């Protein structure tokens, strides 16, 4: 199927906006908040939406079922990056990227050989969230210090990386089964370029903080993928996406309020 030029341009523009927004939050707010928002359905929403437009809503809905389990591979990518990317600068980025991609592909190979349904896919990622949250419990918090405006080179790198990943995922969906398309849609399209630039500009500490808080932000992504798997066949990609964002936003608001409540209780006991 020939993909209209307008759709290709839309992928580019949306990808750029997502990555730049996440980067601004990390520097001006905190890596912790950015880590939680990295679990918001940004790249996954773009990938599944354009898979639904370019192929069919039914294929995208089937892919979304496998996306539910595919977030486990995304968690593995973060873990691999955290372990191997400890050095500052480009050496740390390259080592973290190599280990993260290797972990993502290894887990993806396992996941695509399993016939998931909505329940088993969700439970798989929930178990992974618990495991990675426990693993990251001793990772220290670090704040990214504002360093002025990002250079145009940094902006272009983030834009090109995010756009390239989206084009690869949606392109592969044309030649891959739904299981692989779904797992690939779970790739952290916006978080990975953000980690690279954050690593280059602020070092490994803030990167580790983002990765630490990423698992607890995945509830929003799970809610979104589950909603897409249910709504795309009946509502279509546009309304299904809006419904998914509404559900994901409600989950994120609820989780944020729960975190604030738990923090206030801890402060009261201190």
Short mmCIF file of C-alpha atoms in Angstrom, two decimals:
data_model
loop_
_atom_site.label_atom_id
_atom_site.label_comp_id
_atom_site.label_asym_id
_atom_site.label_seq_id
_atom_site.Cartn_x
_atom_site.Cartn_y
_atom_site.Cartn_z
CA UNK A 1 0.00 0.00 0.00
CA UNK A 2 1.36 3.42 -0.98
CA UNK A 3 1.45 5.74 2.02
CA UNK A 4 0.30 9.32 1.26
CA UNK A 5 2.90 12.03 1.70
CA UNK A 6 0.63 13.85 4.16
CA UNK A 7 0.69 10.89 6.52
CA UNK A 8 4.48 10.73 6.33
CA UNK A 9 4.74 14.42 7.16
CA UNK A 10 2.32 13.98 10.04
CA UNK A 11 4.51 11.24 11.50
CA UNK A 12 7.50 13.55 11.32
CA UNK A 13 5.80 16.56 12.92
CA UNK A 14 4.17 14.60 15.74
CA UNK A 15 7.36 12.69 16.55
CA UNK A 16 9.36 15.92 16.78
CA UNK A 17 6.81 17.56 19.08
CA UNK A 18 6.67 14.57 21.43
CA UNK A 19 10.44 14.30 21.90
CA UNK A 20 11.06 18.02 22.34
CA UNK A 21 8.24 18.31 24.87
CA UNK A 22 9.60 15.45 26.95
CA UNK A 23 13.07 16.97 26.92
CA UNK A 24 11.77 20.34 28.10
CA UNK A 25 9.94 18.70 30.99
CA UNK A 26 13.06 16.85 32.14
CA UNK A 27 15.18 20.00 32.29
CA UNK A 28 12.57 22.48 33.52
CA UNK A 29 10.61 20.20 35.86
CA UNK A 30 12.43 17.00 36.81
CA UNK A 31 13.63 13.67 35.36
CA UNK A 32 11.20 11.92 37.73
CA UNK A 33 8.19 13.62 36.10
CA UNK A 34 9.68 12.98 32.67
CA UNK A 35 10.07 9.31 33.54
CA UNK A 36 6.40 9.08 34.44
CA UNK A 37 5.35 10.94 31.28
CA UNK A 38 7.60 8.67 29.21
CA UNK A 39 5.07 5.98 30.11
CA UNK A 40 2.28 8.08 28.56
CA UNK A 41 1.13 6.72 25.18
CA UNK A 42 3.22 8.94 22.92
CA UNK A 43 5.26 6.86 20.48
CA UNK A 44 2.99 3.82 20.85
CA UNK A 45 -0.03 5.94 19.97
CA UNK A 46 1.68 7.29 16.85
CA UNK A 47 2.76 3.82 15.73
CA UNK A 48 -0.60 2.10 16.29
CA UNK A 49 -2.53 5.01 14.78
CA UNK A 50 -0.57 4.95 11.52
CA UNK A 51 -0.60 1.14 11.42
CA UNK A 52 -4.38 1.41 11.63
CA UNK A 53 -4.49 3.98 8.84
CA UNK A 54 -1.99 2.31 6.52
CA UNK A 55 -3.09 -1.29 7.02
CA UNK A 56 -6.41 -1.71 8.81
CA UNK A 57 -7.99 -0.96 12.18
CA UNK A 58 -8.37 -4.69 12.76
CA UNK A 59 -4.68 -5.35 12.19
CA UNK A 60 -3.76 -2.49 14.54
CA UNK A 61 -6.16 -3.82 17.20
CA UNK A 62 -4.59 -7.29 16.94
CA UNK A 63 -1.14 -5.71 17.15
CA UNK A 64 -2.19 -3.78 20.26
CA UNK A 65 -2.89 -7.07 22.05
CA UNK A 66 0.77 -8.00 21.56
CA UNK A 67 1.81 -4.46 22.48
CA UNK A 68 0.42 -5.13 25.96
CA UNK A 69 3.08 -7.80 26.47
CA UNK A 70 5.63 -5.90 24.36
CA UNK A 71 6.11 -3.30 27.09
CA UNK A 72 8.10 -6.00 28.89
CA UNK A 73 10.70 -5.70 26.10
CA UNK A 74 10.71 -1.93 26.59
CA UNK A 75 11.47 -2.41 30.28
CA UNK A 76 14.31 -4.72 29.28
CA UNK A 77 15.71 -2.00 27.02
CA UNK A 78 15.75 0.44 29.93
CA UNK A 79 17.44 -2.10 32.16
CA UNK A 80 20.12 -2.84 29.58
CA UNK A 81 20.79 0.85 29.06
CA UNK A 82 21.00 1.45 32.81
CA UNK A 83 23.54 -1.34 33.31
CA UNK A 84 25.83 -0.66 30.35
CA UNK A 85 25.53 3.11 29.88
CA UNK A 86 27.29 4.26 33.03
CA UNK A 87 30.11 6.16 31.34
CA UNK A 88 29.60 9.83 30.45
CA UNK A 89 29.24 11.17 26.93
CA UNK A 90 29.10 9.25 23.68
CA UNK A 91 30.83 6.07 24.98
CA UNK A 92 28.10 5.69 27.58
CA UNK A 93 25.36 6.35 25.01
CA UNK A 94 26.76 3.77 22.58
CA UNK A 95 27.27 1.12 25.26
CA UNK A 96 23.83 1.74 26.76
CA UNK A 97 22.18 1.68 23.34
CA UNK A 98 23.88 -1.57 22.33
CA UNK A 99 22.92 -3.33 25.57
CA UNK A 100 19.40 -1.87 25.57
CA UNK A 101 18.66 -2.89 21.97
CA UNK A 102 20.10 -6.36 22.57
CA UNK A 103 17.84 -6.78 25.60
CA UNK A 104 14.81 -5.47 23.68
CA UNK A 105 15.34 -7.85 20.76
CA UNK A 106 16.05 -10.85 23.00
CA UNK A 107 12.85 -10.36 24.98
CA UNK A 108 10.90 -9.58 21.79
CA UNK A 109 11.96 -12.89 20.26
CA UNK A 110 10.46 -14.68 23.24
CA UNK A 111 7.27 -12.61 23.32
CA UNK A 112 6.47 -13.05 19.62
CA UNK A 113 6.48 -16.83 20.06
CA UNK A 114 3.69 -16.70 22.63
CA UNK A 115 0.01 -16.41 21.77
CA UNK A 116 -1.14 -13.59 24.03
CA UNK A 117 -4.64 -12.41 24.73
CA UNK A 118 -5.53 -9.17 26.50
CA UNK A 119 -5.37 -10.70 29.98
CA UNK A 120 -2.13 -12.64 29.58
CA UNK A 121 -0.40 -9.75 27.82
CA UNK A 122 -1.37 -7.33 30.57
CA UNK A 123 -0.36 -9.72 33.36
CA UNK A 124 3.02 -10.32 31.71
CA UNK A 125 3.87 -6.62 31.74
CA UNK A 126 2.45 -6.10 35.24
CA UNK A 127 4.79 -8.82 36.49
CA UNK A 128 7.69 -7.14 34.67
CA UNK A 129 6.77 -3.77 36.18
CA UNK A 130 6.91 -5.27 39.67
CA UNK A 131 10.27 -6.92 38.93
CA UNK A 132 11.93 -3.82 37.46
CA UNK A 133 10.51 -1.52 40.14
CA UNK A 134 12.04 -3.78 42.79
CA UNK A 135 15.33 -3.83 40.89
CA UNK A 136 15.45 -0.02 40.59
CA UNK A 137 14.51 0.67 44.23
CA UNK A 138 18.09 1.64 45.16
CA UNK A 139 18.83 3.75 42.07
CA UNK A 140 19.60 7.26 43.40
CA UNK A 141 17.56 10.30 42.35
CA UNK A 142 19.32 12.91 40.24
CA UNK A 143 18.10 16.24 38.89
CA UNK A 144 19.11 17.57 35.47
CA UNK A 145 20.57 21.04 35.87
CA UNK A 146 19.36 23.54 33.25
CA UNK A 147 22.11 24.22 30.76
CA UNK A 148 20.50 26.84 28.57
CA UNK A 149 18.94 26.09 25.23
CA UNK A 150 19.71 22.89 23.47
CA UNK A 151 21.80 23.28 20.35
CA UNK A 152 20.23 22.92 16.93
CA UNK A 153 22.31 19.79 16.52
CA UNK A 154 20.73 18.24 19.61
CA UNK A 155 17.27 19.22 18.40
CA UNK A 156 17.90 17.62 15.00
CA UNK A 157 19.26 14.43 16.54
CA UNK A 158 16.16 13.98 18.67
CA UNK A 159 13.84 14.78 15.79
CA UNK A 160 15.56 12.46 13.36
CA UNK A 161 15.85 9.58 15.82
CA UNK A 162 12.18 9.70 16.81
CA UNK A 163 10.98 10.09 13.23
CA UNK A 164 13.26 7.32 11.98
CA UNK A 165 12.00 4.90 14.64
CA UNK A 166 8.37 5.67 13.79
CA UNK A 167 9.02 5.15 10.08
CA UNK A 168 10.81 1.86 10.75
CA UNK A 169 8.04 0.51 12.99
CA UNK A 170 5.19 1.46 10.67
CA UNK A 171 7.16 0.29 7.63
CA UNK A 172 7.92 -3.10 9.17
CA UNK A 173 4.24 -3.52 10.01
CA UNK A 174 3.61 -3.89 6.25
CA UNK A 175 5.77 -7.02 6.06
CA UNK A 176 5.55 -8.47 9.58
CA UNK A 177 2.80 -10.40 11.36
CA UNK A 178 0.68 -8.65 13.95
CA UNK A 179 2.69 -10.12 16.83
CA UNK A 180 5.92 -8.44 15.68
CA UNK A 181 4.13 -5.22 14.71
CA UNK A 182 2.62 -5.04 18.19
CA UNK A 183 5.88 -5.67 20.02
CA UNK A 184 7.69 -3.13 17.84
CA UNK A 185 4.94 -0.59 18.61
CA UNK A 186 5.96 -0.92 22.25
CA UNK A 187 9.45 0.42 21.46
CA UNK A 188 10.09 3.64 23.44
CA UNK A 189 9.98 5.93 20.43
CA UNK A 190 10.04 9.16 22.40
CA UNK A 191 11.91 7.98 25.48
CA UNK A 192 14.98 6.56 23.72
CA UNK A 193 16.00 9.75 21.82
CA UNK A 194 15.29 11.68 25.01
CA UNK A 195 17.62 9.39 26.98
CA UNK A 196 20.38 9.86 24.41
CA UNK A 197 20.26 13.66 24.54
CA UNK A 198 19.83 13.74 28.32
CA UNK A 199 22.85 11.46 28.64
CA UNK A 200 24.98 13.61 26.35
CA UNK A 201 24.02 16.88 28.03
CA UNK A 202 23.59 15.93 31.70
CA UNK A 203 25.28 12.57 32.21
CA UNK A 204 24.16 9.17 33.44
CA UNK A 205 22.54 10.30 36.71
CA UNK A 206 19.39 11.93 35.33
CA UNK A 207 19.11 9.12 32.76
CA UNK A 208 19.08 6.57 35.56
CA UNK A 209 16.35 8.57 37.33
CA UNK A 210 14.15 8.59 34.22
CA UNK A 211 14.62 4.83 33.76
CA UNK A 212 13.90 4.24 37.46
CA UNK A 213 10.48 5.90 37.27
CA UNK A 214 9.55 4.59 33.83
CA UNK A 215 7.97 1.28 35.02
CA UNK A 216 5.45 3.03 37.25
CA UNK A 217 4.34 5.20 34.33
CA UNK A 218 3.51 2.17 32.19
CA UNK A 219 0.00 1.84 33.60
CA UNK A 220 -1.02 4.63 31.25
CA UNK A 221 0.45 2.79 28.27
CA UNK A 222 -1.23 -0.46 29.25
CA UNK A 223 -4.57 1.33 29.57
CA UNK A 224 -4.09 2.89 26.15
CA UNK A 225 -3.10 -0.32 24.34
CA UNK A 226 -5.96 -2.23 25.95
CA UNK A 227 -8.43 0.45 24.89
CA UNK A 228 -7.08 0.49 21.31
CA UNK A 229 -7.40 -3.30 21.05
CA UNK A 230 -11.08 -2.96 21.95
CA UNK A 231 -12.09 0.23 20.11
CA UNK A 232 -10.18 0.31 16.81
CA UNK A 233 -12.37 -2.33 15.06
CA UNK A 234 -15.60 -0.51 15.93
CA UNK A 235 -14.65 3.17 16.29
CA UNK A 236 -11.72 3.34 13.85
CA UNK A 237 -8.24 4.79 14.43
CA UNK A 238 -9.28 8.41 15.03
CA UNK A 239 -12.01 7.91 17.64
CA UNK A 240 -10.23 4.87 19.05
CA UNK A 241 -7.12 6.96 19.61
CA UNK A 242 -9.06 9.75 21.32
CA UNK A 243 -10.79 7.21 23.55
CA UNK A 244 -7.44 5.62 24.36
CA UNK A 245 -5.92 8.96 25.31
CA UNK A 246 -8.91 9.72 27.55
CA UNK A 247 -8.53 6.41 29.38
CA UNK A 248 -4.74 6.81 29.65
CA UNK A 249 -5.13 10.35 31.00
CA UNK A 250 -7.63 9.22 33.62
CA UNK A 251 -5.23 6.52 34.75
CA UNK A 252 -2.32 8.97 34.91
CA UNK A 253 -4.36 11.51 36.89
CA UNK A 254 -5.47 8.81 39.28
CA UNK A 255 -1.93 7.51 39.71
CA UNK A 256 -0.58 11.03 40.30
CA UNK A 257 -3.19 11.67 42.99
CA UNK A 258 -2.38 8.34 44.63
CA UNK A 259 1.31 9.21 44.65
CA UNK A 260 0.58 12.60 46.21
CA UNK A 261 -1.64 11.00 48.85
CA UNK A 262 1.01 8.41 49.69
CA UNK A 263 3.67 11.12 49.89
CA UNK A 264 1.59 13.22 52.27
CA UNK A 265 0.99 10.19 54.52
CA UNK A 266 4.69 9.46 54.63
CA UNK A 267 5.42 13.09 55.49
CA UNK A 268 2.82 13.02 58.25
CA UNK A 269 4.41 9.92 59.79
CA UNK A 270 7.93 11.42 59.62
#
